[in-house]
XYZ file of C-alpha atoms in Angstrom:
742
model
C -0.032 -0.059 -0.194
C 0.953 3.875 -0.417
C 1.499 5.355 2.408
C 2.262 8.762 1.362
C 2.529 11.237 -1.859
C 5.081 13.665 -1.347
C 4.281 16.411 -4.180
C 7.329 18.942 -4.797
C 6.919 22.246 -4.833
C 6.144 24.067 -8.405
C 4.850 20.736 -9.727
C 2.147 21.899 -11.700
C -0.524 23.723 -10.083
C 1.125 22.663 -6.551
C 2.912 26.100 -5.988
C 4.705 27.289 -4.026
C 4.878 25.080 -1.195
C 5.800 21.194 -1.339
C 2.477 19.086 0.129
C 2.493 15.592 1.369
C -0.378 13.315 1.509
C 0.073 11.110 4.441
C -1.786 8.341 6.579
C -3.591 7.103 3.520
C -5.849 3.809 4.194
C -7.075 1.160 1.793
C -10.073 3.639 0.126
C -9.121 6.976 -0.374
C -11.438 9.292 -1.825
C -10.217 13.051 -3.075
C -13.233 15.522 -4.041
C -12.503 18.490 -6.026
C -13.407 20.521 -8.972
C -11.953 20.337 -12.560
C -8.362 22.050 -13.086
C -8.010 21.696 -9.103
C -5.096 19.340 -9.304
C -6.343 15.864 -8.930
C -4.815 14.566 -12.256
C -1.494 15.173 -11.162
C -1.644 13.053 -8.122
C -2.936 10.187 -10.450
C 0.040 10.854 -12.833
C 2.389 10.966 -10.043
C 1.322 7.408 -8.917
C 1.037 6.083 -12.285
C 4.502 7.082 -13.804
C 6.400 8.316 -10.218
C 9.921 8.299 -12.685
C 8.521 11.295 -14.393
C 8.702 13.463 -11.264
C 11.791 13.154 -9.950
C 11.212 15.711 -7.370
C 8.198 13.711 -6.233
C 8.302 10.610 -3.951
C 5.457 7.735 -3.068
C 6.438 6.121 0.076
C 5.438 2.078 -0.028
C 4.163 0.208 3.163
C 7.682 -1.799 4.205
C 9.206 -0.095 1.106
C 7.179 -3.040 -1.242
C 5.796 -1.311 -4.460
C 2.744 -3.008 -5.829
C 1.675 -2.749 -9.349
C -0.404 0.319 -9.996
C -3.193 0.476 -12.524
C -4.367 3.801 -12.796
C -7.573 5.111 -14.999
C -7.330 8.599 -16.282
C -7.091 10.564 -19.717
C -3.670 9.434 -19.899
C -4.502 6.028 -19.907
C -7.571 5.879 -22.267
C -5.207 7.960 -24.752
C -2.412 5.186 -24.627
C -4.928 2.115 -24.660
C -7.658 3.070 -27.122
C -7.072 6.500 -29.213
C -6.200 6.221 -32.609
C -6.148 2.180 -32.144
C -7.511 -0.131 -34.279
C -6.923 -2.908 -31.464
C -5.600 -3.526 -27.993
C -4.420 -5.574 -25.778
C -6.254 -8.460 -24.520
C -6.980 -9.472 -20.757
C -5.916 -12.747 -19.639
C -8.126 -14.026 -17.351
C -8.464 -17.157 -15.375
C -10.549 -19.898 -17.151
C -12.782 -22.727 -16.025
C -11.012 -25.725 -17.410
C -9.389 -26.822 -14.016
C -10.799 -26.357 -10.743
C -7.658 -28.209 -9.318
C -5.247 -25.934 -11.260
C -7.108 -22.809 -9.865
C -7.067 -24.584 -6.777
C -3.053 -24.960 -6.925
C -3.007 -21.210 -8.048
C -4.827 -19.810 -5.184
C -2.551 -22.102 -2.807
C 0.689 -21.103 -4.560
C -0.622 -17.620 -4.394
C -1.009 -17.618 -0.533
C 2.564 -19.168 -0.292
C 3.610 -16.251 -2.131
C 1.756 -13.846 -0.117
C 3.004 -16.005 3.043
C 6.556 -15.180 1.956
C 6.010 -11.932 1.005
C 4.811 -11.032 4.540
C 8.021 -12.827 6.195
C 10.078 -10.598 3.870
C 8.260 -7.632 4.811
C 8.405 -8.620 8.114
C 12.108 -9.181 8.092
C 12.504 -5.971 6.122
C 10.754 -3.891 8.958
C 12.997 -5.604 11.626
C 16.235 -4.816 9.483
C 15.446 -1.271 8.597
C 12.168 0.010 10.446
C 8.644 0.068 9.981
C 8.100 3.749 10.430
C 7.191 3.618 14.531
C 10.441 1.763 15.245
C 13.942 1.595 14.246
C 15.150 -1.437 12.615
C 18.762 -3.120 13.173
C 20.304 -1.129 10.444
C 19.125 2.142 11.980
C 20.520 0.689 15.319
C 23.884 0.161 13.718
C 23.840 3.878 12.002
C 22.798 5.213 15.312
C 26.015 3.127 17.093
C 28.307 4.491 14.656
C 27.342 7.942 14.776
C 27.181 7.864 18.576
C 31.052 6.066 18.350
C 32.159 8.816 15.433
C 30.805 11.548 17.850
C 32.678 10.222 20.981
C 35.837 10.282 18.528
C 34.900 13.671 17.113
C 35.027 15.192 21.072
C 38.496 13.315 21.481
C 39.673 15.299 18.285
C 37.822 18.635 19.649
C 39.392 18.047 22.972
C 43.149 18.078 21.668
C 43.221 19.551 18.237
C 44.217 23.250 19.609
C 47.681 21.220 20.824
C 47.996 18.400 18.585
C 46.965 20.375 15.616
C 50.030 19.627 13.382
C 49.274 15.547 13.952
C 45.429 16.007 13.173
C 46.048 17.733 9.846
C 44.017 16.196 6.829
C 41.444 14.814 9.227
C 39.031 17.205 8.622
C 35.738 15.266 8.825
C 34.170 12.844 11.884
C 34.056 9.490 9.137
C 37.623 10.007 8.283
C 38.698 11.220 11.709
C 37.057 8.091 12.837
C 38.019 5.613 10.495
C 41.648 6.817 11.034
C 41.316 6.269 14.473
C 39.653 2.790 14.292
C 42.311 1.715 12.008
C 45.172 3.283 14.297
C 43.704 0.972 17.090
C 43.190 -2.136 15.313
C 47.030 -1.893 13.903
C 48.801 -0.552 17.066
C 49.143 -1.676 20.502
C 47.210 1.285 22.805
C 50.104 3.018 24.566
C 49.268 6.388 26.355
C 51.923 8.516 26.230
C 51.745 11.016 29.314
C 50.287 14.297 27.791
C 52.511 16.682 29.316
C 55.658 15.198 27.317
C 53.382 15.074 24.162
C 52.721 18.925 24.829
C 56.328 20.239 25.335
C 57.450 18.265 22.570
C 54.857 19.584 20.452
C 56.200 23.134 21.014
C 59.761 21.957 19.793
C 58.796 20.074 16.840
C 55.600 21.869 15.496
C 56.060 25.055 14.155
C 59.167 26.736 12.853
C 62.046 24.383 12.819
C 63.656 24.351 16.014
C 67.638 25.254 16.533
C 70.236 23.631 18.510
C 70.435 25.304 22.080
C 74.370 25.413 23.687
C 74.638 23.589 26.781
C 74.055 25.580 30.371
C 77.367 24.315 31.615
C 78.520 22.154 34.576
C 80.162 22.877 38.257
C 82.841 20.795 39.928
C 83.077 20.615 43.595
C 84.968 18.026 44.288
C 88.186 20.180 45.022
C 86.308 22.221 47.595
C 84.880 19.611 49.459
C 88.470 18.245 49.728
C 89.312 21.179 51.556
C 86.434 21.439 53.475
C 87.530 17.424 54.739
C 90.906 18.501 55.729
C 91.483 17.348 59.282
C 93.796 20.709 59.701
C 90.596 22.927 60.766
C 89.471 20.556 63.689
C 93.071 20.460 64.746
C 94.406 23.064 67.325
C 97.471 24.244 66.224
C 99.885 24.627 69.119
C 103.821 24.872 69.875
C 106.298 22.409 71.606
C 106.219 21.249 74.952
C 109.793 20.627 75.519
C 110.958 24.046 76.516
C 110.869 25.589 80.088
C 108.641 28.394 78.800
C 105.851 26.061 77.487
C 104.064 25.098 80.338
C 103.560 28.808 81.197
C 102.257 29.171 77.921
C 100.137 26.242 78.357
C 98.901 27.515 81.485
C 98.143 30.767 80.034
C 96.589 29.389 76.880
C 98.110 32.780 74.919
C 99.757 30.428 72.595
C 98.215 32.577 69.657
C 99.474 35.607 71.215
C 103.259 34.587 72.085
C 103.003 33.452 68.091
C 102.476 37.209 67.378
C 104.681 38.991 69.594
C 107.641 36.849 68.036
C 107.859 39.559 65.202
C 108.563 42.220 68.121
C 111.027 40.251 69.636
C 113.984 40.540 66.644
C 113.835 44.438 66.713
C 113.460 44.964 71.073
C 117.261 44.917 71.621
C 116.526 42.239 74.193
C 113.936 44.033 76.038
C 110.221 42.535 76.210
C 108.465 44.386 73.474
C 105.290 44.863 75.900
C 106.890 45.886 79.381
C 110.489 47.083 78.124
C 112.274 44.620 80.785
C 115.195 42.733 80.101
C 114.509 39.394 79.033
C 116.326 36.262 79.585
C 118.998 35.454 77.529
C 117.557 31.948 76.340
C 114.193 33.882 76.256
C 114.150 33.908 71.979
C 115.460 30.576 71.726
C 112.719 29.304 73.706
C 109.898 30.873 72.257
C 111.477 29.512 68.603
C 111.800 26.273 70.301
C 108.584 26.560 70.972
C 107.023 27.450 67.661
C 108.851 24.510 65.814
C 108.906 23.009 62.431
C 105.722 21.047 63.131
C 104.016 23.825 64.106
C 104.784 26.503 60.966
C 103.866 23.551 58.262
C 100.621 23.136 60.061
C 99.939 26.865 59.933
C 100.974 27.102 56.651
C 98.249 24.106 55.620
C 95.839 26.085 57.241
C 97.037 28.982 55.604
C 97.226 27.453 51.772
C 93.672 25.792 52.493
C 92.172 29.271 53.229
C 93.154 30.602 50.083
C 91.926 27.692 47.973
C 88.798 28.065 49.494
C 88.359 31.328 48.975
C 89.286 31.065 45.249
C 86.779 28.132 44.916
C 84.189 29.068 46.150
C 84.628 32.418 44.124
C 84.735 30.414 40.992
C 81.958 28.373 42.149
C 79.299 31.662 42.971
C 80.576 33.486 39.654
C 79.796 29.714 37.602
C 76.439 29.584 38.955
C 75.774 32.959 38.414
C 76.375 32.106 34.765
C 74.625 28.993 34.532
C 71.327 30.534 36.072
C 71.858 33.226 33.607
C 71.677 30.193 30.711
C 68.777 28.741 32.440
C 66.760 31.929 32.208
C 67.670 32.381 28.388
C 66.622 28.584 28.055
C 63.513 28.510 29.489
C 62.336 30.741 26.118
C 63.335 27.583 24.002
C 60.693 25.379 25.239
C 63.070 23.406 27.108
C 61.701 22.267 30.612
C 63.396 23.207 33.135
C 62.809 22.874 37.144
C 61.864 25.953 38.874
C 64.286 28.799 38.335
C 63.199 30.255 41.552
C 64.403 27.170 42.963
C 67.800 27.050 41.836
C 68.427 31.204 42.571
C 67.221 30.097 46.201
C 69.770 27.190 46.453
C 72.243 29.661 44.973
C 71.651 32.248 48.106
C 71.992 29.265 50.566
C 75.159 28.518 48.846
C 76.363 32.030 49.347
C 75.255 32.299 52.812
C 77.185 28.972 53.700
C 80.238 30.158 52.025
C 80.159 33.223 53.739
C 79.877 31.634 57.211
C 82.580 28.987 56.804
C 84.883 31.865 55.546
C 84.458 33.853 58.469
C 85.416 30.153 60.754
C 88.357 30.023 58.400
C 89.637 33.449 59.204
C 89.220 33.043 62.897
C 91.272 29.800 62.566
C 94.187 31.352 60.859
C 94.072 34.371 63.105
C 94.181 32.096 65.961
C 95.480 28.522 64.922
C 95.152 27.206 68.459
C 91.152 27.277 67.424
C 89.461 23.890 66.497
C 86.839 24.698 63.965
C 83.716 22.734 61.994
C 82.255 23.591 58.650
C 78.794 23.733 57.591
C 79.078 21.285 54.560
C 78.316 22.632 51.074
C 77.913 19.085 49.830
C 74.099 18.950 50.335
C 73.529 22.317 48.559
C 76.196 21.791 46.053
C 74.181 18.430 45.064
C 71.001 20.132 44.507
C 72.267 22.669 42.287
C 74.276 20.174 40.105
C 71.210 18.081 39.877
C 69.128 20.866 38.354
C 72.007 21.683 36.068
C 72.150 17.940 35.116
C 68.660 17.279 34.364
C 68.705 21.153 32.556
C 71.131 19.838 30.488
C 69.774 16.235 29.562
C 66.514 18.207 28.324
C 69.123 20.324 25.982
C 70.420 16.993 25.012
C 67.008 15.532 24.045
C 66.217 18.922 22.368
C 69.326 18.791 20.194
C 68.825 15.094 19.083
C 65.516 16.473 17.996
C 67.195 19.061 15.795
C 69.674 16.543 14.248
C 66.703 14.189 13.265
C 63.871 16.922 13.232
C 61.958 14.572 10.217
C 62.252 11.535 11.934
C 61.707 13.055 15.606
C 58.641 14.783 13.980
C 57.145 11.286 12.727
C 57.631 10.007 15.773
C 56.259 12.789 17.968
C 52.634 12.230 15.706
C 52.779 8.520 16.128
C 53.003 9.285 19.741
C 50.093 11.647 19.540
C 47.786 9.000 17.850
C 48.822 6.730 20.446
C 47.625 8.654 22.844
C 44.600 9.356 21.451
C 43.819 5.737 20.507
C 44.177 5.048 24.060
C 41.550 7.750 25.068
C 38.909 6.382 22.542
C 39.982 2.842 23.658
C 37.220 1.539 25.815
C 34.785 3.254 23.906
C 36.078 1.633 20.651
C 35.972 -1.975 22.541
C 32.339 -1.265 23.605
C 31.637 -0.036 19.997
C 33.215 -2.814 18.429
C 31.562 -5.414 20.745
C 27.826 -3.812 20.057
C 28.226 -3.500 16.118
C 29.691 -7.292 15.613
C 26.649 -8.359 17.278
C 24.553 -5.954 15.140
C 26.190 -6.899 11.982
C 25.662 -10.524 12.378
C 22.236 -10.093 13.312
C 21.756 -8.012 10.005
C 23.303 -10.563 7.856
C 21.159 -13.204 9.440
C 18.273 -11.337 8.340
C 19.665 -10.774 5.031
C 20.358 -14.412 4.414
C 16.913 -15.125 5.430
C 15.362 -12.841 3.139
C 17.632 -14.016 0.300
C 16.375 -17.079 0.877
C 12.527 -16.088 1.356
C 13.554 -14.447 -2.067
C 14.722 -17.336 -3.643
C 11.616 -19.599 -2.519
C 9.312 -16.517 -4.018
C 10.797 -16.308 -7.065
C 10.405 -20.492 -7.392
C 6.877 -20.144 -6.375
C 6.254 -17.236 -9.125
C 7.971 -19.537 -12.195
C 5.412 -21.902 -10.818
C 2.365 -19.345 -10.782
C 2.952 -18.251 -13.983
C 3.255 -21.314 -15.452
C -0.149 -22.818 -13.459
C -1.738 -18.965 -14.947
C -0.827 -19.611 -18.370
C -1.939 -22.867 -18.485
C -5.575 -21.649 -17.929
C -5.445 -18.086 -19.062
C -7.934 -16.869 -21.811
C -8.689 -13.619 -23.403
C -11.918 -14.845 -24.416
C -13.815 -14.150 -21.139
C -13.346 -10.809 -20.624
C -14.995 -10.482 -23.865
C -17.932 -12.055 -22.954
C -18.264 -10.581 -19.925
C -18.079 -6.845 -21.547
C -20.060 -7.946 -24.138
C -22.956 -9.121 -21.777
C -22.350 -5.809 -19.745
C -23.231 -3.739 -22.791
C -26.151 -5.904 -23.989
C -27.545 -5.728 -20.299
C -27.756 -2.056 -20.297
C -28.943 -1.845 -24.049
C -26.146 -0.766 -26.027
C -25.978 -2.579 -28.894
C -24.256 -0.420 -31.718
C -21.130 -1.858 -31.000
C -18.720 -5.120 -29.010
C -15.809 -6.167 -28.390
C -14.466 -9.211 -30.375
C -11.124 -11.078 -30.498
C -8.823 -9.400 -33.340
C -6.848 -11.576 -35.747
C -3.486 -10.984 -34.348
C -3.801 -13.172 -31.215
C -4.044 -11.583 -28.295
C -5.517 -8.343 -28.997
C -9.003 -6.996 -28.594
C -10.992 -4.968 -31.460
C -14.140 -2.838 -31.187
C -16.945 -3.583 -34.184
C -20.223 -2.624 -35.199
C -22.704 -5.523 -35.857
C -22.190 -5.523 -39.388
C -18.039 -6.325 -38.220
C -16.985 -3.081 -39.273
C -14.005 -1.494 -37.083
C -15.822 0.818 -34.496
C -12.969 2.768 -33.058
C -13.454 6.376 -35.215
C -17.179 6.612 -34.762
C -17.631 6.013 -31.173
C -19.376 8.553 -29.321
C -17.463 10.499 -26.225
C -20.126 8.556 -23.884
C -19.409 5.054 -25.595
C -15.664 5.325 -25.441
C -15.741 6.522 -22.120
C -17.601 3.514 -20.807
C -16.064 0.591 -23.016
C -12.981 1.958 -21.519
C -13.911 1.722 -18.397
C -15.192 -1.850 -18.957
C -12.240 -2.777 -20.036
C -10.130 -1.038 -17.144
C -12.300 -2.856 -14.993
C -11.530 -6.266 -16.222
C -7.809 -5.740 -16.164
C -8.069 -5.451 -12.553
C -8.899 -9.030 -12.383
C -6.324 -9.839 -15.018
C -3.266 -9.157 -16.925
C -2.384 -8.581 -20.550
C 0.046 -11.595 -20.490
C -0.512 -14.828 -19.487
C 0.651 -14.791 -16.078
C 0.580 -12.145 -13.560
C -3.342 -12.240 -12.683
C -2.973 -12.541 -8.992
C -0.189 -9.581 -8.917
C -1.403 -7.503 -5.514
C -2.454 -4.027 -6.950
C -2.822 -0.467 -6.005
C -5.875 1.143 -8.381
C -6.499 4.549 -9.257
C -9.764 5.904 -10.806
C -9.753 9.659 -11.969
C -12.815 10.914 -13.104
C -13.913 7.873 -14.509
C -18.098 8.999 -15.460
C -17.110 12.036 -17.664
C -19.852 11.706 -20.828
C -22.043 9.343 -19.127
C -26.053 9.206 -18.696
C -27.077 8.770 -15.124
C -27.888 4.829 -15.735
C -24.266 3.975 -16.549
C -22.685 6.526 -14.100
C -24.874 4.121 -11.714
C -23.097 1.141 -12.979
C -19.785 2.959 -13.204
C -19.945 3.916 -9.188
C -21.609 0.115 -8.251
C -18.540 -1.330 -10.347
C -15.793 0.906 -8.227
C -17.736 0.072 -4.973
C -17.363 -3.679 -5.576
C -13.245 -2.906 -6.192
C -13.484 -0.456 -3.164
C -15.160 -3.434 -0.758
C -12.535 -6.201 -2.127
C -9.565 -3.551 -0.952
C -11.148 -3.272 2.735
C -11.860 -6.995 2.663
C -8.111 -7.640 2.576
C -8.732 -11.016 0.638
C -8.464 -9.700 -2.443
C -5.180 -8.800 -4.706
C -6.567 -5.091 -4.929
C -4.963 -3.690 -1.691
C -5.908 -0.052 -2.016
C -8.264 2.100 -3.771
C -7.737 6.011 -4.878
C -10.803 7.641 -6.235
C -10.517 11.162 -7.771
C -14.198 13.094 -8.795
C -15.439 16.458 -9.319
C -18.945 14.755 -9.386
C -21.053 15.417 -6.412
C -23.356 12.524 -7.309
C -20.858 9.904 -8.038
C -19.187 11.025 -5.181
C -21.917 10.121 -2.884
C -22.364 6.768 -4.604
C -18.890 5.500 -4.129
C -18.336 6.620 -0.464
C -21.472 5.311 0.696
C -20.462 2.651 3.388
C -23.475 1.277 5.733
C -20.825 -0.846 7.703
C -19.179 1.459 10.194
C -15.687 -0.714 11.159
C -15.196 -1.014 7.613
C -16.027 3.141 7.369
C -12.431 3.210 9.461
C -10.862 2.499 6.446
C -11.635 5.239 4.243
C -9.651 8.415 4.095
C -10.893 11.558 3.060
C -9.345 14.644 0.911
C -10.253 17.683 -0.691
C -8.145 18.927 -3.499
C -8.752 23.084 -4.036
C -7.330 25.579 -6.411
C -7.568 28.973 -4.440
C -5.548 31.867 -6.318
C -4.684 29.207 -8.670
C -2.632 27.313 -6.379
C -3.461 23.557 -5.848
C -3.810 22.278 -2.181
C -4.761 18.917 -0.691
C -7.010 18.793 2.911
C -7.628 16.090 5.059
C -10.995 15.551 6.690
C -11.414 12.414 9.335
C -15.168 12.477 7.984
C -16.565 12.345 4.724
C -16.331 16.188 4.080
C -18.859 16.110 1.056
C -22.596 16.263 1.632
C -24.150 17.958 -1.352
C -23.008 20.091 -3.966
C -25.268 22.827 -2.341
C -23.676 22.754 1.046
C -20.412 22.399 -0.481
C -20.888 25.635 -2.320
C -21.889 27.450 1.213
C -18.504 26.214 2.711
C -16.499 27.730 0.010
C -18.379 30.838 0.739
C -17.543 30.692 4.850
C -13.822 29.338 3.709
C -13.282 32.700 1.794
C -15.095 35.011 4.594
C -13.179 33.545 6.978
C -9.608 33.517 5.231
C -9.890 36.149 2.705
C -7.983 34.272 0.748
C -8.806 35.103 -3.502
C -11.042 32.260 -5.474
C -11.891 33.051 -8.972
C -14.702 30.396 -8.216
C -16.808 32.945 -5.722
C -18.782 34.687 -8.547
C -19.755 31.436 -9.639
C -20.567 29.968 -6.243
C -22.889 32.913 -5.298
C -24.891 32.924 -8.658
C -25.421 29.285 -7.624
C -26.654 29.508 -4.155
C -28.576 32.398 -5.261
C -30.014 30.384 -7.854
C -30.616 27.272 -6.577
C -32.025 28.476 -3.310
C -34.346 31.350 -4.664
C -35.564 29.569 -7.792
C -36.604 26.202 -5.313
C -38.449 28.117 -2.862
C -40.736 30.434 -4.333
C -39.562 31.694 -8.141
C -37.620 34.778 -7.354
C -35.700 36.191 -10.335
C -33.069 38.369 -10.506
C -35.047 41.590 -10.713
C -37.514 40.873 -7.772
C -34.355 40.396 -5.417
C -32.796 43.764 -6.658
C -36.170 45.515 -5.801
C -35.771 44.665 -2.024
C -33.090 46.949 -1.717
C -32.999 50.834 -1.815
C -30.708 53.587 -2.297
C -26.998 52.733 -2.655
C -27.638 49.507 -1.232
C -29.979 48.408 -4.176
C -26.782 50.004 -6.573
C -24.813 47.650 -4.864
C -27.096 44.489 -5.029
C -27.417 45.096 -8.903
C -23.593 45.348 -9.183
C -23.244 41.949 -7.139
C -26.078 40.261 -9.521
C -24.064 41.556 -12.807
C -20.751 40.635 -11.302
C -21.303 36.999 -10.243
C -23.013 36.636 -13.634
C -19.612 37.982 -15.457
C -17.320 35.769 -13.176
C -19.269 32.709 -13.267
C -19.485 31.161 -17.242
C -15.917 29.958 -17.535
C -13.740 26.964 -16.201
C -11.410 27.859 -13.365
C -8.189 27.286 -15.043
C -9.162 29.520 -18.229
C -10.639 32.830 -16.358
C -8.735 35.740 -14.811
C -11.171 37.523 -12.587
C -9.990 40.338 -10.370
C -11.633 41.964 -7.756
C -10.450 43.793 -4.926
C -10.726 42.537 -1.052
C -12.724 45.514 0.011
C -15.428 45.106 -2.786
C -15.584 40.914 -2.243
C -16.208 42.323 1.639
C -19.146 44.849 0.168
C -20.526 42.412 -2.094
C -20.766 39.548 1.227
C -22.703 42.001 2.869
C -25.128 42.361 -0.093
C -25.375 38.266 -0.356
C -26.198 38.187 3.443
C -29.052 41.288 2.775
C -30.667 39.404 0.120
C -31.219 36.443 2.848
C -32.269 39.149 5.254
C -34.827 41.533 3.035
C -36.263 37.990 1.317
C -36.856 36.876 5.056
C -34.421 34.032 4.619
C -31.860 35.058 7.160
C -32.578 31.759 9.074
C -30.908 29.532 6.013
C -28.278 31.677 5.994
C -27.360 31.440 9.643
C -27.911 27.791 9.365
C -25.892 27.174 6.194
C -22.962 29.325 7.629
C -22.602 27.748 11.037
C -22.731 30.507 13.250
C -26.082 31.623 14.524
C -24.335 35.599 14.627
C -23.138 35.462 11.136
């Protein structure tokens, strides 16, 4: 069955917007005037491919054979033809063969139903998604996950993502990478640092910041001389006194004065003992002199080493500061400066201790060791130089390092997507297997269907004939007193011809009514057969587009009856006719074909009004039959016009027909009598209204361009209402307009 018909904008008179006719049922009735757009709809159903912008949506995506009766079909099959294809129908030669045909057809229908159900599971049925939709949604969700990863890191790693500009391309690359590479996550900070170096302008070599050697300084610190008390010899008489007074360093300093004191004490000017100078010199013996020299030498070396290290570290700190701008990762610059300040403070403290020791060699001092702070400073220097070394390696192997970085970035991205991919891959495999399984079942069913259709074709060809259709049509012609012509089998096998009673060809001499009737009978019987020896039982959608033109009332009734038979078959669901469309402008015919006594079957009907206000076709759906009588329909158009003010060239004709239909049937009112009910300006307006509606009412809608302004229309509608008021028929006006206050 057809579920929806999409009519593209600017298709024939359907302008300017596209329209969709949806929620179609087993029987669908379209009412509208000539030229409103009904035939355009039937043509789209008949030849969808001729309207590439339009679309027909079939239930279960399974198109049925479509048979459309409209003027195109009549011209194609009858006009300018002396003969036309015969209609093959099942004969009565073998009741068993007919049973076999019905059984085979039933099997085909069952297989078709299974295929449709499987297709619904595979593709969805409009209300729920199928497996393909689930797979598509799953893939789209995973693509979104991958795309979020790209968006999260693309500012940092834009160079590595060049060329992967769409979700599909990026996701495919990520999936391919996960499949072909182990998932190893490189540290993000490391990737960012390397990216700053490699991406952008090619990097340049950086000089090492330098090194420090503090081993000699530590050796000086470890010399035991600083802890040793340097004193004179104890073997001379004066030694006891010096030790008692603990003035060893004072005596040592006074030695320099004895040489120039002329035997007197340089402090008290008393004469010294003759051997005093010898005793003092003996007290400060060779050992003392050597220790004192060692102490003085160490002091000098310590000062030189520390000065050198302080200057060296100052230079290194400056180098670190300049290196920082070259994207080299180094420890906090403030940290090494803090270490340097600590180092300088300890050096100053130790220097004071050494100076004190040198002034008073008998003192024992203990250093604050520089080892720990120098090790910390050295560690920073070593780390920074290693970073510079890595940077320079990148410079030396820029191309290789760039490729390695890009590869590492994709390793990182793969790791980010790994968990989502594993879940996605598992679900996708399950859905893919389910889809392949369903496809396999569908293919098996189609193979069986193909075999059954071949069997059905063979069975039909064995018992089909075009003769029963000729007999059935000729019987109907006789029953309705049409004896001027009949159908006969043509000399060409499988064809018909229309002949007069004397056997002469009647094709060119048929009246319009005769031609319409015989072509309709031919179409009606083709619904139960086929123009080939097989295919008589194909499921079908049938369209009748204005089938009763040029027919008298008796034949119109017969056509209505035959279409009603087809309609009942479609609603039963047991026939090969699954859906019916009826398009008409004839109110009597419309009432006949839409009549449905059974309330349950009424629910299978669908009603539409096709109109053409302002030259633009539109289709409106109605839950219930909107057409009662042509008179009521005309009032509906007036009411619609009054509410919407949409220009409608049919309004003059509608007003005229209402006035003529109502007032002539209720007492013979003519136009002059109606005008006489008014006075003054209103009388002039009434006269103008009568003239206006007659001027614009005698041409087909498509052939007239009747201009009128909205203000004039409002005035004429007022006069139209006043006519009913003046003639004492206001109640009828209110009833037909559906508003007691109008």
